[in-house]
Amino acid sequence: FERMGGWYNFFLYWLFFLIVTSTIKTRQEWMEIFKLSIVVSVLACFYGLGQRTEIDFFLAGGGRAKIVGTVGNPALFAGYILFNFFLSFWFLLKEDARLKSRFFYGAACLIQAVAIFMTAVRVSILALLGGVILTLLLYGIFRRERNKKVFALSLLIVVLLAGAFFTLWLVRDTSFIKDNSYLSRITVISLKT
């Protein structure tokens, strides 16, 4: 399935594109399709997270190191979830979203981000972090309302600090970190400390 990227497959995608664009005409219909896609991706994420367990219901399960979801390939699954993550993020940042909707899209973003990290596909993780940083930066720059600018830029700082800490934690066993008393102290996480 992962290798079926031939001309016949692309011809079928083109036919599917023609069918979809001729039947779905209004903005509201597209929004409903996008929302359905987000719901399906969250369900796929839960299925993928279930593959980390020993429950027999989940195909390709058994405590895998990399989750593959229903796709069968971690890289393809991460790409699918990444697309839906940014759809969820877009709905989260929309001005007309109600509080309940924002809660759902925020939870969807969190679940999808965890699933992307659990696929262990480095380029998708970097795309996720880079895309979030760029989106928050642009949102903070181009928003007119001061409170939304402050919120976006504050969230950007939190994401950057979390990313920096996570990076330090990943390289905690290198001599550069171990020889620096400040960096080694930050990267040690245990109940004892």
mmCIF file of C-alpha atoms in Angstrom:
data_model
loop_
_atom_site.group_PDB
_atom_site.id
_atom_site.type_symbol
_atom_site.label_atom_id
_atom_site.label_comp_id
_atom_site.label_asym_id
_atom_site.label_seq_id
_atom_site.Cartn_x
_atom_site.Cartn_y
_atom_site.Cartn_z
ATOM 1 C CA PHE A 1 0.000 0.000 0.000
ATOM 2 C CA GLU A 2 2.791 2.435 0.858
ATOM 3 C CA ARG A 3 4.393 2.049 -2.598
ATOM 4 C CA MET A 4 1.277 2.630 -4.745
ATOM 5 C CA GLY A 5 2.234 6.085 -5.999
ATOM 6 C CA GLY A 6 2.041 5.332 -9.739
ATOM 7 C CA TRP A 7 0.293 7.186 -12.541
ATOM 8 C CA TYR A 8 -2.885 5.148 -12.214
ATOM 9 C CA ASN A 9 -3.156 6.103 -8.559
ATOM 10 C CA PHE A 10 -2.596 9.780 -9.374
ATOM 11 C CA PHE A 11 -5.268 9.537 -12.090
ATOM 12 C CA LEU A 12 -7.687 8.225 -9.446
ATOM 13 C CA TYR A 13 -6.739 11.135 -7.138
ATOM 14 C CA TRP A 14 -7.483 13.544 -9.985
ATOM 15 C CA LEU A 15 -10.903 11.907 -10.554
ATOM 16 C CA PHE A 16 -11.592 12.085 -6.832
ATOM 17 C CA PHE A 17 -10.612 15.780 -6.888
ATOM 18 C CA LEU A 18 -13.076 16.422 -9.746
ATOM 19 C CA ILE A 19 -15.869 14.629 -7.932
ATOM 20 C CA VAL A 20 -15.257 16.429 -4.644
ATOM 21 C CA THR A 21 -14.966 19.908 -6.189
ATOM 22 C CA SER A 22 -18.113 19.404 -8.244
ATOM 23 C CA THR A 23 -20.223 18.194 -5.309
ATOM 24 C CA ILE A 24 -18.941 20.273 -2.378
ATOM 25 C CA LYS A 25 -19.527 23.893 -3.322
ATOM 26 C CA THR A 26 -20.022 26.076 -0.264
ATOM 27 C CA ARG A 27 -17.580 27.113 2.424
ATOM 28 C CA GLN A 28 -19.831 25.598 5.089
ATOM 29 C CA GLU A 29 -19.730 22.186 3.385
ATOM 30 C CA TRP A 30 -15.924 22.333 3.282
ATOM 31 C CA MET A 31 -15.799 23.255 6.966
ATOM 32 C CA GLU A 32 -17.949 20.219 7.807
ATOM 33 C CA ILE A 33 -15.625 17.951 5.777
ATOM 34 C CA PHE A 34 -12.589 19.414 7.584
ATOM 35 C CA LYS A 35 -14.226 18.908 10.980
ATOM 36 C CA LEU A 36 -15.066 15.305 10.089
ATOM 37 C CA SER A 37 -11.453 14.790 9.028
ATOM 38 C CA ILE A 38 -10.272 16.056 12.426
ATOM 39 C CA VAL A 39 -12.615 13.682 14.279
ATOM 40 C CA VAL A 40 -11.432 10.724 12.180
ATOM 41 C CA SER A 41 -7.781 11.642 12.764
ATOM 42 C CA VAL A 42 -8.325 11.798 16.539
ATOM 43 C CA LEU A 43 -9.877 8.326 16.407
ATOM 44 C CA ALA A 44 -6.904 7.146 14.332
ATOM 45 C CA CYS A 45 -4.571 8.646 16.953
ATOM 46 C CA PHE A 46 -6.324 6.724 19.726
ATOM 47 C CA TYR A 47 -6.001 3.563 17.648
ATOM 48 C CA GLY A 48 -2.313 4.297 17.137
ATOM 49 C CA LEU A 49 -1.787 4.969 20.838
ATOM 50 C CA GLY A 50 -3.505 1.658 21.542
ATOM 51 C CA GLN A 51 -0.763 -0.056 19.557
ATOM 52 C CA ARG A 52 1.611 0.729 22.414
ATOM 53 C CA THR A 53 -0.434 -1.591 24.649
ATOM 54 C CA GLU A 54 -0.624 -5.378 24.752
ATOM 55 C CA ILE A 55 -4.337 -5.433 23.809
ATOM 56 C CA ASP A 56 -4.997 -7.880 20.952
ATOM 57 C CA PHE A 57 -7.690 -5.652 19.385
ATOM 58 C CA PHE A 58 -5.070 -3.316 17.921
ATOM 59 C CA LEU A 59 -3.434 -4.637 14.756
ATOM 60 C CA ALA A 60 0.339 -4.126 14.716
ATOM 61 C CA GLY A 61 0.150 -3.741 18.475
ATOM 62 C CA GLY A 62 2.155 -5.427 21.169
ATOM 63 C CA GLY A 63 3.904 -2.415 22.635
ATOM 64 C CA ARG A 64 5.534 -1.196 19.404
ATOM 65 C CA ALA A 65 8.240 1.437 19.590
ATOM 66 C CA LYS A 66 6.721 3.389 16.657
ATOM 67 C CA ILE A 67 2.968 3.604 16.186
ATOM 68 C CA VAL A 68 1.603 3.124 12.668
ATOM 69 C CA GLY A 69 -2.119 3.719 13.155
ATOM 70 C CA THR A 70 -4.368 2.252 10.501
ATOM 71 C CA VAL A 71 -1.960 3.229 7.725
ATOM 72 C CA GLY A 72 0.747 0.636 8.372
ATOM 73 C CA ASN A 73 3.726 2.981 8.050
ATOM 74 C CA PRO A 74 4.879 5.463 10.717
ATOM 75 C CA ALA A 75 5.991 8.121 8.208
ATOM 76 C CA LEU A 76 2.710 8.070 6.268
ATOM 77 C CA PHE A 77 0.710 8.039 9.489
ATOM 78 C CA ALA A 78 2.682 10.999 10.843
ATOM 79 C CA GLY A 79 2.075 12.948 7.619
ATOM 80 C CA TYR A 80 -1.652 12.265 7.798
ATOM 81 C CA ILE A 81 -1.833 13.331 11.444
ATOM 82 C CA LEU A 82 0.341 16.393 10.777
ATOM 83 C CA PHE A 83 -2.114 17.661 8.161
ATOM 84 C CA ASN A 84 -5.022 17.222 10.562
ATOM 85 C CA PHE A 85 -3.045 18.781 13.412
ATOM 86 C CA PHE A 86 -2.765 22.022 11.474
ATOM 87 C CA LEU A 87 -6.450 21.858 10.507
ATOM 88 C CA SER A 88 -7.242 21.560 14.232
ATOM 89 C CA PHE A 89 -4.801 24.357 15.051
ATOM 90 C CA TRP A 90 -6.448 26.588 12.440
ATOM 91 C CA PHE A 91 -9.918 25.944 13.884
ATOM 92 C CA LEU A 92 -8.505 26.598 17.372
ATOM 93 C CA LEU A 93 -7.204 30.025 16.335
ATOM 94 C CA LYS A 94 -10.360 31.054 14.442
ATOM 95 C CA GLU A 95 -12.003 34.127 15.900
ATOM 96 C CA ASP A 96 -15.575 32.852 15.793
ATOM 97 C CA ALA A 97 -14.863 29.587 17.627
ATOM 98 C CA ARG A 98 -16.859 29.032 20.803
ATOM 99 C CA LEU A 99 -15.269 27.885 24.050
ATOM 100 C CA LYS A 100 -16.499 24.278 23.645
ATOM 101 C CA SER A 101 -15.081 24.178 20.129
ATOM 102 C CA ARG A 102 -11.775 25.617 21.277
ATOM 103 C CA PHE A 103 -11.564 22.964 23.988
ATOM 104 C CA PHE A 104 -12.196 20.194 21.437
ATOM 105 C CA TYR A 105 -9.671 21.552 18.924
ATOM 106 C CA GLY A 106 -7.093 22.125 21.658
ATOM 107 C CA ALA A 107 -7.541 18.543 22.882
ATOM 108 C CA ALA A 108 -7.342 17.304 19.270
ATOM 109 C CA CYS A 109 -4.076 19.216 18.787
ATOM 110 C CA LEU A 110 -2.641 17.704 21.954
ATOM 111 C CA ILE A 111 -3.632 14.127 21.050
ATOM 112 C CA GLN A 112 -2.361 14.554 17.484
ATOM 113 C CA ALA A 113 0.941 16.046 18.677
ATOM 114 C CA VAL A 114 1.477 13.098 21.036
ATOM 115 C CA ALA A 115 0.712 10.677 18.190
ATOM 116 C CA ILE A 116 3.184 12.461 15.899
ATOM 117 C CA PHE A 117 5.883 12.202 18.568
ATOM 118 C CA MET A 118 5.085 8.512 19.074
ATOM 119 C CA THR A 119 5.572 7.757 15.376
ATOM 120 C CA ALA A 120 9.201 8.791 15.973
ATOM 121 C CA VAL A 121 9.472 10.263 12.475
ATOM 122 C CA ARG A 122 11.995 13.063 12.944
ATOM 123 C CA VAL A 123 11.010 15.152 9.938
ATOM 124 C CA SER A 124 7.351 15.176 11.014
ATOM 125 C CA ILE A 125 8.311 16.192 14.543
ATOM 126 C CA LEU A 126 10.461 19.015 13.169
ATOM 127 C CA ALA A 127 7.657 20.054 10.803
ATOM 128 C CA LEU A 128 5.235 20.108 13.728
ATOM 129 C CA LEU A 129 7.504 22.260 15.895
ATOM 130 C CA GLY A 130 8.552 24.556 13.045
ATOM 131 C CA GLY A 131 4.979 24.966 11.838
ATOM 132 C CA VAL A 132 3.663 25.796 15.308
ATOM 133 C CA ILE A 133 6.454 28.318 15.871
ATOM 134 C CA LEU A 134 5.907 29.960 12.487
ATOM 135 C CA THR A 135 2.122 30.024 12.911
ATOM 136 C CA LEU A 136 2.315 31.603 16.368
ATOM 137 C CA LEU A 137 4.890 34.125 15.194
ATOM 138 C CA LEU A 138 2.803 35.198 12.203
ATOM 139 C CA TYR A 139 -0.392 35.173 14.263
ATOM 140 C CA GLY A 140 1.267 37.408 16.844
ATOM 141 C CA ILE A 141 2.616 39.802 14.214
ATOM 142 C CA PHE A 142 -0.480 40.180 12.056
ATOM 143 C CA ARG A 143 -3.245 40.221 14.668
ATOM 144 C CA ARG A 144 -4.669 43.662 15.334
ATOM 145 C CA GLU A 145 -5.986 43.017 18.814
ATOM 146 C CA ARG A 146 -3.343 43.537 21.465
ATOM 147 C CA ASN A 147 -4.541 40.712 23.736
ATOM 148 C CA LYS A 148 -4.336 38.156 20.886
ATOM 149 C CA LYS A 149 -0.855 39.367 19.977
ATOM 150 C CA VAL A 150 0.284 38.996 23.577
ATOM 151 C CA PHE A 151 -1.327 35.549 23.822
ATOM 152 C CA ALA A 152 0.264 34.277 20.599
ATOM 153 C CA LEU A 153 3.709 35.630 21.387
ATOM 154 C CA SER A 154 3.531 34.312 24.973
ATOM 155 C CA LEU A 155 2.561 30.895 23.691
ATOM 156 C CA LEU A 156 5.425 31.116 21.191
ATOM 157 C CA ILE A 157 7.883 31.784 24.020
ATOM 158 C CA VAL A 158 6.498 28.797 25.963
ATOM 159 C CA VAL A 159 6.853 26.552 22.890
ATOM 160 C CA LEU A 160 10.415 27.747 22.287
ATOM 161 C CA LEU A 161 11.404 27.221 25.923
ATOM 162 C CA ALA A 162 9.792 23.774 25.972
ATOM 163 C CA GLY A 163 11.580 22.912 22.739
ATOM 164 C CA ALA A 164 14.910 24.094 24.150
ATOM 165 C CA PHE A 165 14.408 22.094 27.348
ATOM 166 C CA PHE A 166 13.356 19.019 25.368
ATOM 167 C CA THR A 167 16.448 19.350 23.183
ATOM 168 C CA LEU A 168 18.673 19.587 26.266
ATOM 169 C CA TRP A 169 16.978 16.559 27.741
ATOM 170 C CA LEU A 170 17.571 14.555 24.541
ATOM 171 C CA VAL A 171 21.300 15.288 24.598
ATOM 172 C CA ARG A 172 21.669 14.955 28.372
ATOM 173 C CA ASP A 173 24.192 12.116 28.077
ATOM 174 C CA THR A 174 26.714 14.064 26.002
ATOM 175 C CA SER A 175 29.925 15.279 27.594
ATOM 176 C CA PHE A 176 29.000 18.924 26.855
ATOM 177 C CA ILE A 177 25.910 18.656 29.077
ATOM 178 C CA LYS A 178 27.526 16.470 31.761
ATOM 179 C CA ASP A 179 30.538 18.795 32.115
ATOM 180 C CA ASN A 180 28.362 21.896 32.543
ATOM 181 C CA SER A 181 26.950 21.956 36.071
ATOM 182 C CA TYR A 182 23.990 24.183 35.139
ATOM 183 C CA LEU A 183 22.892 22.199 32.094
ATOM 184 C CA SER A 184 23.379 18.835 33.776
ATOM 185 C CA ARG A 185 21.237 19.984 36.702
ATOM 186 C CA ILE A 186 18.341 21.022 34.444
ATOM 187 C CA THR A 187 18.347 17.789 32.447
ATOM 188 C CA VAL A 188 18.141 15.414 35.382
ATOM 189 C CA ILE A 189 14.511 14.509 35.968
ATOM 190 C CA SER A 190 13.689 11.976 38.656
ATOM 191 C CA LEU A 191 11.641 11.621 41.807
ATOM 192 C CA LYS A 192 14.840 11.789 43.847
ATOM 193 C CA THR A 193 15.854 15.231 42.536
#
